[in-house]
Amino acid sequence: MVLAQAGAEIRATLRNGEQLLLTLIIPILLLAGFSAAPLVDVGGGRRVDFVAPGILALAVMSTAFTGQAIATGFERRYGVLRRLGATPLSRTGLLLAKTVAVVAVEALQIVVITVVALALGWSPHGGPLWAVPLLLLGTAAFSGLGLLMAGTLRAEATLAGANLVYLVLLGLGGVLFPLDRFPGGVRQVLELLPISALTSGLRGVLGDGGGFPGGPLLVLLCWAVAALALAARTFRWE
């Protein structure tokens, strides 16, 4: 039942034009545009090496947070969650199915974005295996935030809020613009955002050849625990 529901969630995401725009088309356009054109001064090195890890982090946020928050918010408003809760599929099973669907869509995003980045000249190196716990913890953190928003706000407010947060974190999370361009005090605050931790961690292990990304993993773990705990306590199914 969980796998069947996960399959339905995946098909619904891929058939939704707005979701496809958010999860695949926008990240690829940003990757190609900011890698090819000197829109941002990234210091030494090639632009694609700086941009590609940030776009991978953006893909996780777009699926686990923005897309999931909007879809779940409207499912709650129109009673879809209530009807699913009355089926043999338990609510725990439903959440597990949504998690499986999110991970599956992210896997597709990562493959497509990586292929495009490699075609643009990206040369990842370092310890790519450390990217796995970063992506998983990032998914958990953003999923918790998405469910927290979808379970407490009206669907229209979730739609506006999720898109606003997406744009704000895109600009302030180090995805396309280096955080060292911000003043010191502001930069220290921005580094504690989940998108900043995921971006810097991926950039460290894929671009700079860094080792164990302890700092980013700790930040993402704190966000994941706090967001999932709050979502579990406040989520309303109806």
PDB file of C-alpha atoms in Angstrom:
ATOM      1  CA  MET A   1       0.000   0.000   0.000  1.00  0.00           C
ATOM      2  CA  VAL A   2       2.840   2.362   0.834  1.00  0.00           C
ATOM      3  CA  LEU A   3       4.556   1.724  -2.497  1.00  0.00           C
ATOM      4  CA  ALA A   4       1.282   2.106  -4.398  1.00  0.00           C
ATOM      5  CA  GLN A   5       0.589   5.447  -2.726  1.00  0.00           C
ATOM      6  CA  ALA A   6       4.188   6.535  -3.307  1.00  0.00           C
ATOM      7  CA  GLY A   7       3.792   5.710  -6.993  1.00  0.00           C
ATOM      8  CA  ALA A   8       0.617   7.783  -7.140  1.00  0.00           C
ATOM      9  CA  GLU A   9       2.418  10.699  -5.454  1.00  0.00           C
ATOM     10  CA  ILE A  10       5.302  10.482  -7.940  1.00  0.00           C
ATOM     11  CA  ARG A  11       2.985  10.380 -10.956  1.00  0.00           C
ATOM     12  CA  ALA A  12       0.989  13.318  -9.652  1.00  0.00           C
ATOM     13  CA  THR A  13       4.175  15.357  -9.222  1.00  0.00           C
ATOM     14  CA  LEU A  14       5.564  14.573 -12.671  1.00  0.00           C
ATOM     15  CA  ARG A  15       2.214  15.228 -14.377  1.00  0.00           C
ATOM     16  CA  ASN A  16       1.796  18.598 -12.692  1.00  0.00           C
ATOM     17  CA  GLY A  17       3.254  21.275 -14.945  1.00  0.00           C
ATOM     18  CA  GLU A  18       3.808  23.748 -12.105  1.00  0.00           C
ATOM     19  CA  GLN A  19       5.562  21.114 -10.016  1.00  0.00           C
ATOM     20  CA  LEU A  20       7.732  20.091 -12.952  1.00  0.00           C
ATOM     21  CA  LEU A  21       8.652  23.740 -13.526  1.00  0.00           C
ATOM     22  CA  LEU A  22       9.613  24.117  -9.880  1.00  0.00           C
ATOM     23  CA  THR A  23      11.524  20.872  -9.485  1.00  0.00           C
ATOM     24  CA  LEU A  24      13.344  20.488 -12.802  1.00  0.00           C
ATOM     25  CA  ILE A  25      13.045  23.311 -15.289  1.00  0.00           C
ATOM     26  CA  ILE A  26      13.887  26.281 -13.034  1.00  0.00           C
ATOM     27  CA  PRO A  27      16.957  24.591 -11.446  1.00  0.00           C
ATOM     28  CA  ILE A  28      18.301  23.576 -14.871  1.00  0.00           C
ATOM     29  CA  LEU A  29      17.756  27.074 -16.296  1.00  0.00           C
ATOM     30  CA  LEU A  30      19.523  28.616 -13.300  1.00  0.00           C
ATOM     31  CA  LEU A  31      22.371  26.122 -13.627  1.00  0.00           C
ATOM     32  CA  ALA A  32      22.854  26.840 -17.323  1.00  0.00           C
ATOM     33  CA  GLY A  33      22.415  30.601 -17.027  1.00  0.00           C
ATOM     34  CA  PHE A  34      24.672  31.245 -14.038  1.00  0.00           C
ATOM     35  CA  SER A  35      27.308  28.789 -15.268  1.00  0.00           C
ATOM     36  CA  ALA A  36      27.539  30.287 -18.748  1.00  0.00           C
ATOM     37  CA  ALA A  37      27.162  34.006 -18.056  1.00  0.00           C
ATOM     38  CA  PRO A  38      29.324  36.104 -15.689  1.00  0.00           C
ATOM     39  CA  LEU A  39      26.303  37.202 -13.654  1.00  0.00           C
ATOM     40  CA  VAL A  40      27.991  36.699 -10.292  1.00  0.00           C
ATOM     41  CA  ASP A  41      31.601  37.005  -9.174  1.00  0.00           C
ATOM     42  CA  VAL A  42      32.395  33.661  -7.545  1.00  0.00           C
ATOM     43  CA  GLY A  43      36.075  34.378  -7.031  1.00  0.00           C
ATOM     44  CA  GLY A  44      38.598  31.904  -8.364  1.00  0.00           C
ATOM     45  CA  GLY A  45      37.638  28.753 -10.205  1.00  0.00           C
ATOM     46  CA  ARG A  46      34.974  28.047 -12.769  1.00  0.00           C
ATOM     47  CA  ARG A  47      31.432  29.243 -12.274  1.00  0.00           C
ATOM     48  CA  VAL A  48      29.880  25.820 -12.904  1.00  0.00           C
ATOM     49  CA  ASP A  49      31.926  24.306 -10.059  1.00  0.00           C
ATOM     50  CA  PHE A  50      30.428  26.892  -7.708  1.00  0.00           C
ATOM     51  CA  VAL A  51      26.875  26.821  -9.068  1.00  0.00           C
ATOM     52  CA  ALA A  52      26.275  23.064  -9.483  1.00  0.00           C
ATOM     53  CA  PRO A  53      26.305  22.103  -5.749  1.00  0.00           C
ATOM     54  CA  GLY A  54      23.997  25.013  -4.981  1.00  0.00           C
ATOM     55  CA  ILE A  55      21.536  23.885  -7.643  1.00  0.00           C
ATOM     56  CA  LEU A  56      21.528  20.375  -6.155  1.00  0.00           C
ATOM     57  CA  ALA A  57      20.629  21.912  -2.790  1.00  0.00           C
ATOM     58  CA  LEU A  58      17.951  24.022  -4.475  1.00  0.00           C
ATOM     59  CA  ALA A  59      16.462  20.882  -6.037  1.00  0.00           C
ATOM     60  CA  VAL A  60      16.125  19.280  -2.601  1.00  0.00           C
ATOM     61  CA  MET A  61      14.433  22.384  -1.207  1.00  0.00           C
ATOM     62  CA  SER A  62      12.065  22.729  -4.170  1.00  0.00           C
ATOM     63  CA  THR A  63      10.806  19.144  -3.797  1.00  0.00           C
ATOM     64  CA  ALA A  64      10.982  18.438  -0.069  1.00  0.00           C
ATOM     65  CA  PHE A  65       9.793  21.877   1.064  1.00  0.00           C
ATOM     66  CA  THR A  66       8.070  24.010  -1.556  1.00  0.00           C
ATOM     67  CA  GLY A  67       6.395  21.342  -3.659  1.00  0.00           C
ATOM     68  CA  GLN A  68       5.433  19.145  -0.713  1.00  0.00           C
ATOM     69  CA  ALA A  69       4.090  22.057   1.340  1.00  0.00           C
ATOM     70  CA  ILE A  70       1.847  23.328  -1.476  1.00  0.00           C
ATOM     71  CA  ALA A  71       0.576  19.888  -2.491  1.00  0.00           C
ATOM     72  CA  THR A  72      -0.101  18.789   1.097  1.00  0.00           C
ATOM     73  CA  GLY A  73      -1.770  22.082   1.967  1.00  0.00           C
ATOM     74  CA  PHE A  74      -4.310  21.756  -0.828  1.00  0.00           C
ATOM     75  CA  GLU A  75      -4.804  18.046  -0.112  1.00  0.00           C
ATOM     76  CA  ARG A  76      -5.725  18.989   3.446  1.00  0.00           C
ATOM     77  CA  ARG A  77      -8.060  21.757   2.309  1.00  0.00           C
ATOM     78  CA  TYR A  78      -9.995  19.585  -0.142  1.00  0.00           C
ATOM     79  CA  GLY A  79     -10.297  16.654   2.260  1.00  0.00           C
ATOM     80  CA  VAL A  80      -7.948  14.340   0.380  1.00  0.00           C
ATOM     81  CA  LEU A  81      -5.906  13.616   3.495  1.00  0.00           C
ATOM     82  CA  ARG A  82      -9.059  12.876   5.495  1.00  0.00           C
ATOM     83  CA  ARG A  83     -10.271  10.402   2.886  1.00  0.00           C
ATOM     84  CA  LEU A  84      -6.859   8.754   2.645  1.00  0.00           C
ATOM     85  CA  GLY A  85      -6.787   8.501   6.433  1.00  0.00           C
ATOM     86  CA  ALA A  86      -9.992   6.463   6.284  1.00  0.00           C
ATOM     87  CA  THR A  87      -8.456   3.877   3.925  1.00  0.00           C
ATOM     88  CA  PRO A  88      -6.489   0.794   5.062  1.00  0.00           C
ATOM     89  CA  LEU A  89      -3.364   2.875   4.524  1.00  0.00           C
ATOM     90  CA  SER A  90      -2.496   4.286   7.932  1.00  0.00           C
ATOM     91  CA  ARG A  91      -1.490   7.874   8.433  1.00  0.00           C
ATOM     92  CA  THR A  92       2.031   6.703   9.228  1.00  0.00           C
ATOM     93  CA  GLY A  93       1.974   4.799   5.950  1.00  0.00           C
ATOM     94  CA  LEU A  94       0.785   7.912   4.130  1.00  0.00           C
ATOM     95  CA  LEU A  95       3.651   9.986   5.516  1.00  0.00           C
ATOM     96  CA  LEU A  96       6.071   7.208   4.624  1.00  0.00           C
ATOM     97  CA  ALA A  97       4.671   7.105   1.084  1.00  0.00           C
ATOM     98  CA  LYS A  98       5.124  10.862   0.753  1.00  0.00           C
ATOM     99  CA  THR A  99       8.693  10.525   1.977  1.00  0.00           C
ATOM    100  CA  VAL A 100       9.444   7.768  -0.540  1.00  0.00           C
ATOM    101  CA  ALA A 101       7.936   9.908  -3.308  1.00  0.00           C
ATOM    102  CA  VAL A 102      10.028  12.925  -2.322  1.00  0.00           C
ATOM    103  CA  VAL A 103      13.243  10.870  -2.292  1.00  0.00           C
ATOM    104  CA  ALA A 104      12.398   9.308  -5.669  1.00  0.00           C
ATOM    105  CA  VAL A 105      11.738  12.686  -7.297  1.00  0.00           C
ATOM    106  CA  GLU A 106      14.938  14.063  -5.765  1.00  0.00           C
ATOM    107  CA  ALA A 107      16.892  11.133  -7.187  1.00  0.00           C
ATOM    108  CA  LEU A 108      15.564  11.991 -10.640  1.00  0.00           C
ATOM    109  CA  GLN A 109      16.433  15.652 -10.131  1.00  0.00           C
ATOM    110  CA  ILE A 110      19.967  14.844  -8.999  1.00  0.00           C
ATOM    111  CA  VAL A 111      20.591  12.610 -12.011  1.00  0.00           C
ATOM    112  CA  VAL A 112      19.287  15.188 -14.512  1.00  0.00           C
ATOM    113  CA  ILE A 113      21.075  18.138 -12.880  1.00  0.00           C
ATOM    114  CA  THR A 114      24.336  16.190 -12.597  1.00  0.00           C
ATOM    115  CA  VAL A 115      24.214  15.201 -16.270  1.00  0.00           C
ATOM    116  CA  VAL A 116      23.574  18.815 -17.316  1.00  0.00           C
ATOM    117  CA  ALA A 117      26.322  20.103 -15.009  1.00  0.00           C
ATOM    118  CA  LEU A 118      28.820  17.571 -16.362  1.00  0.00           C
ATOM    119  CA  ALA A 119      27.897  18.615 -19.899  1.00  0.00           C
ATOM    120  CA  LEU A 120      28.629  22.220 -18.893  1.00  0.00           C
ATOM    121  CA  GLY A 121      32.091  21.205 -17.669  1.00  0.00           C
ATOM    122  CA  TRP A 122      31.548  20.483 -13.987  1.00  0.00           C
ATOM    123  CA  SER A 123      34.366  18.424 -12.481  1.00  0.00           C
ATOM    124  CA  PRO A 124      33.304  17.230  -9.009  1.00  0.00           C
ATOM    125  CA  HIS A 125      36.015  15.813  -6.802  1.00  0.00           C
ATOM    126  CA  GLY A 126      36.627  15.092  -3.157  1.00  0.00           C
ATOM    127  CA  GLY A 127      34.443  12.784  -1.087  1.00  0.00           C
ATOM    128  CA  PRO A 128      31.136  12.474  -2.951  1.00  0.00           C
ATOM    129  CA  LEU A 129      29.868   9.826  -0.501  1.00  0.00           C
ATOM    130  CA  TRP A 130      29.550  12.561   2.130  1.00  0.00           C
ATOM    131  CA  ALA A 131      26.938  14.147  -0.119  1.00  0.00           C
ATOM    132  CA  VAL A 132      24.519  11.321   0.741  1.00  0.00           C
ATOM    133  CA  PRO A 133      24.011  12.166   4.468  1.00  0.00           C
ATOM    134  CA  LEU A 134      23.871  15.849   3.562  1.00  0.00           C
ATOM    135  CA  LEU A 135      21.090  15.233   1.045  1.00  0.00           C
ATOM    136  CA  LEU A 136      19.183  12.937   3.404  1.00  0.00           C
ATOM    137  CA  LEU A 137      19.359  15.330   6.341  1.00  0.00           C
ATOM    138  CA  GLY A 138      18.506  18.227   4.050  1.00  0.00           C
ATOM    139  CA  THR A 139      15.468  16.311   2.835  1.00  0.00           C
ATOM    140  CA  ALA A 140      14.382  15.591   6.409  1.00  0.00           C
ATOM    141  CA  ALA A 141      14.796  19.231   7.439  1.00  0.00           C
ATOM    142  CA  PHE A 142      12.919  20.667   4.471  1.00  0.00           C
ATOM    143  CA  SER A 143      10.209  17.989   4.645  1.00  0.00           C
ATOM    144  CA  GLY A 144       9.608  18.862   8.276  1.00  0.00           C
ATOM    145  CA  LEU A 145       9.365  22.556   7.449  1.00  0.00           C
ATOM    146  CA  GLY A 146       7.040  21.862   4.523  1.00  0.00           C
ATOM    147  CA  LEU A 147       4.708  19.672   6.590  1.00  0.00           C
ATOM    148  CA  LEU A 148       4.807  22.220   9.416  1.00  0.00           C
ATOM    149  CA  MET A 149       3.639  24.950   7.064  1.00  0.00           C
ATOM    150  CA  ALA A 150       1.065  22.785   5.278  1.00  0.00           C
ATOM    151  CA  GLY A 151      -0.375  21.445   8.519  1.00  0.00           C
ATOM    152  CA  THR A 152      -0.909  24.779  10.223  1.00  0.00           C
ATOM    153  CA  LEU A 153      -1.712  27.355   7.526  1.00  0.00           C
ATOM    154  CA  ARG A 154      -4.536  27.626   5.029  1.00  0.00           C
ATOM    155  CA  ALA A 155      -3.783  26.324   1.551  1.00  0.00           C
ATOM    156  CA  GLU A 156      -3.618  29.808   0.008  1.00  0.00           C
ATOM    157  CA  ALA A 157      -1.284  31.009   2.750  1.00  0.00           C
ATOM    158  CA  THR A 158       0.867  27.913   2.279  1.00  0.00           C
ATOM    159  CA  LEU A 159       1.060  28.558  -1.470  1.00  0.00           C
ATOM    160  CA  ALA A 160       2.174  32.168  -0.962  1.00  0.00           C
ATOM    161  CA  GLY A 161       4.449  31.421   1.990  1.00  0.00           C
ATOM    162  CA  ALA A 162       6.213  28.453   0.393  1.00  0.00           C
ATOM    163  CA  ASN A 163       6.963  30.385  -2.804  1.00  0.00           C
ATOM    164  CA  LEU A 164       8.139  33.417  -0.825  1.00  0.00           C
ATOM    165  CA  VAL A 165      10.469  31.304   1.317  1.00  0.00           C
ATOM    166  CA  TYR A 166      11.773  29.607  -1.837  1.00  0.00           C
ATOM    167  CA  LEU A 167      12.699  32.964  -3.392  1.00  0.00           C
ATOM    168  CA  VAL A 168      14.201  34.359  -0.184  1.00  0.00           C
ATOM    169  CA  LEU A 169      16.358  31.286   0.449  1.00  0.00           C
ATOM    170  CA  LEU A 170      17.372  31.203  -3.222  1.00  0.00           C
ATOM    171  CA  GLY A 171      18.777  34.711  -2.828  1.00  0.00           C
ATOM    172  CA  LEU A 172      20.181  34.499   0.702  1.00  0.00           C
ATOM    173  CA  GLY A 173      21.189  30.850   1.059  1.00  0.00           C
ATOM    174  CA  GLY A 174      24.426  30.851  -0.901  1.00  0.00           C
ATOM    175  CA  VAL A 175      22.897  28.935  -3.820  1.00  0.00           C
ATOM    176  CA  LEU A 176      23.888  31.442  -6.511  1.00  0.00           C
ATOM    177  CA  PHE A 177      25.540  34.244  -4.558  1.00  0.00           C
ATOM    178  CA  PRO A 178      28.569  33.619  -2.293  1.00  0.00           C
ATOM    179  CA  LEU A 179      27.801  34.236   1.367  1.00  0.00           C
ATOM    180  CA  ASP A 180      31.119  35.991   1.861  1.00  0.00           C
ATOM    181  CA  ARG A 181      29.667  38.924  -0.087  1.00  0.00           C
ATOM    182  CA  PHE A 182      27.411  39.695   2.899  1.00  0.00           C
ATOM    183  CA  PRO A 183      28.541  41.620   6.014  1.00  0.00           C
ATOM    184  CA  GLY A 184      30.080  39.477   8.739  1.00  0.00           C
ATOM    185  CA  GLY A 185      27.170  39.568  11.189  1.00  0.00           C
ATOM    186  CA  VAL A 186      24.598  38.865   8.488  1.00  0.00           C
ATOM    187  CA  ARG A 187      26.718  36.064   7.046  1.00  0.00           C
ATOM    188  CA  GLN A 188      26.912  34.294  10.409  1.00  0.00           C
ATOM    189  CA  VAL A 189      23.113  34.260  10.635  1.00  0.00           C
ATOM    190  CA  LEU A 190      22.671  33.135   7.031  1.00  0.00           C
ATOM    191  CA  GLU A 191      25.084  30.234   7.558  1.00  0.00           C
ATOM    192  CA  LEU A 192      22.611  28.763  10.061  1.00  0.00           C
ATOM    193  CA  LEU A 193      19.847  28.437   7.452  1.00  0.00           C
ATOM    194  CA  PRO A 194      19.218  24.876   6.242  1.00  0.00           C
ATOM    195  CA  ILE A 195      19.734  25.807   2.585  1.00  0.00           C
ATOM    196  CA  SER A 196      23.052  27.488   3.449  1.00  0.00           C
ATOM    197  CA  ALA A 197      24.232  24.448   5.405  1.00  0.00           C
ATOM    198  CA  LEU A 198      23.227  22.072   2.607  1.00  0.00           C
ATOM    199  CA  THR A 199      24.795  24.253  -0.081  1.00  0.00           C
ATOM    200  CA  SER A 200      28.067  24.834   1.759  1.00  0.00           C
ATOM    201  CA  GLY A 201      28.298  21.168   2.719  1.00  0.00           C
ATOM    202  CA  LEU A 202      27.775  19.973  -0.861  1.00  0.00           C
ATOM    203  CA  ARG A 203      30.155  22.606  -2.169  1.00  0.00           C
ATOM    204  CA  GLY A 204      32.772  21.483   0.329  1.00  0.00           C
ATOM    205  CA  VAL A 205      32.612  17.765  -0.455  1.00  0.00           C
ATOM    206  CA  LEU A 206      32.035  18.079  -4.204  1.00  0.00           C
ATOM    207  CA  GLY A 207      33.965  21.191  -5.128  1.00  0.00           C
ATOM    208  CA  ASP A 208      36.645  21.870  -2.541  1.00  0.00           C
ATOM    209  CA  GLY A 209      37.636  18.278  -1.832  1.00  0.00           C
ATOM    210  CA  GLY A 210      36.683  18.644   1.816  1.00  0.00           C
ATOM    211  CA  GLY A 211      36.294  15.762   4.239  1.00  0.00           C
ATOM    212  CA  PHE A 212      33.651  15.150   6.889  1.00  0.00           C
ATOM    213  CA  PRO A 213      31.184  18.090   6.737  1.00  0.00           C
ATOM    214  CA  GLY A 214      30.564  18.198  10.485  1.00  0.00           C
ATOM    215  CA  GLY A 215      29.278  21.764  10.722  1.00  0.00           C
ATOM    216  CA  PRO A 216      26.690  21.560   7.925  1.00  0.00           C
ATOM    217  CA  LEU A 217      25.513  18.136   9.111  1.00  0.00           C
ATOM    218  CA  LEU A 218      24.992  19.457  12.637  1.00  0.00           C
ATOM    219  CA  VAL A 219      22.988  22.448  11.402  1.00  0.00           C
ATOM    220  CA  LEU A 220      20.813  20.231   9.190  1.00  0.00           C
ATOM    221  CA  LEU A 221      20.307  17.720  12.016  1.00  0.00           C
ATOM    222  CA  CYS A 222      19.079  20.471  14.354  1.00  0.00           C
ATOM    223  CA  TRP A 223      16.664  21.780  11.713  1.00  0.00           C
ATOM    224  CA  ALA A 224      15.421  18.274  10.920  1.00  0.00           C
ATOM    225  CA  VAL A 225      14.758  17.339  14.550  1.00  0.00           C
ATOM    226  CA  ALA A 226      13.075  20.651  15.391  1.00  0.00           C
ATOM    227  CA  ALA A 227      10.959  20.864  12.233  1.00  0.00           C
ATOM    228  CA  LEU A 228       9.769  17.251  12.305  1.00  0.00           C
ATOM    229  CA  ALA A 229       8.953  17.445  16.019  1.00  0.00           C
ATOM    230  CA  LEU A 230       6.921  20.642  15.547  1.00  0.00           C
ATOM    231  CA  ALA A 231       5.182  19.238  12.480  1.00  0.00           C
ATOM    232  CA  ALA A 232       4.202  16.088  14.379  1.00  0.00           C
ATOM    233  CA  ARG A 233       2.729  18.146  17.225  1.00  0.00           C
ATOM    234  CA  THR A 234       0.862  20.741  15.163  1.00  0.00           C
ATOM    235  CA  PHE A 235      -0.144  19.024  11.906  1.00  0.00           C
ATOM    236  CA  ARG A 236      -3.895  19.093  11.269  1.00  0.00           C
ATOM    237  CA  TRP A 237      -5.304  16.492   8.919  1.00  0.00           C
ATOM    238  CA  GLU A 238      -8.566  18.355   8.305  1.00  0.00           C
TER     239      GLU A 238
END
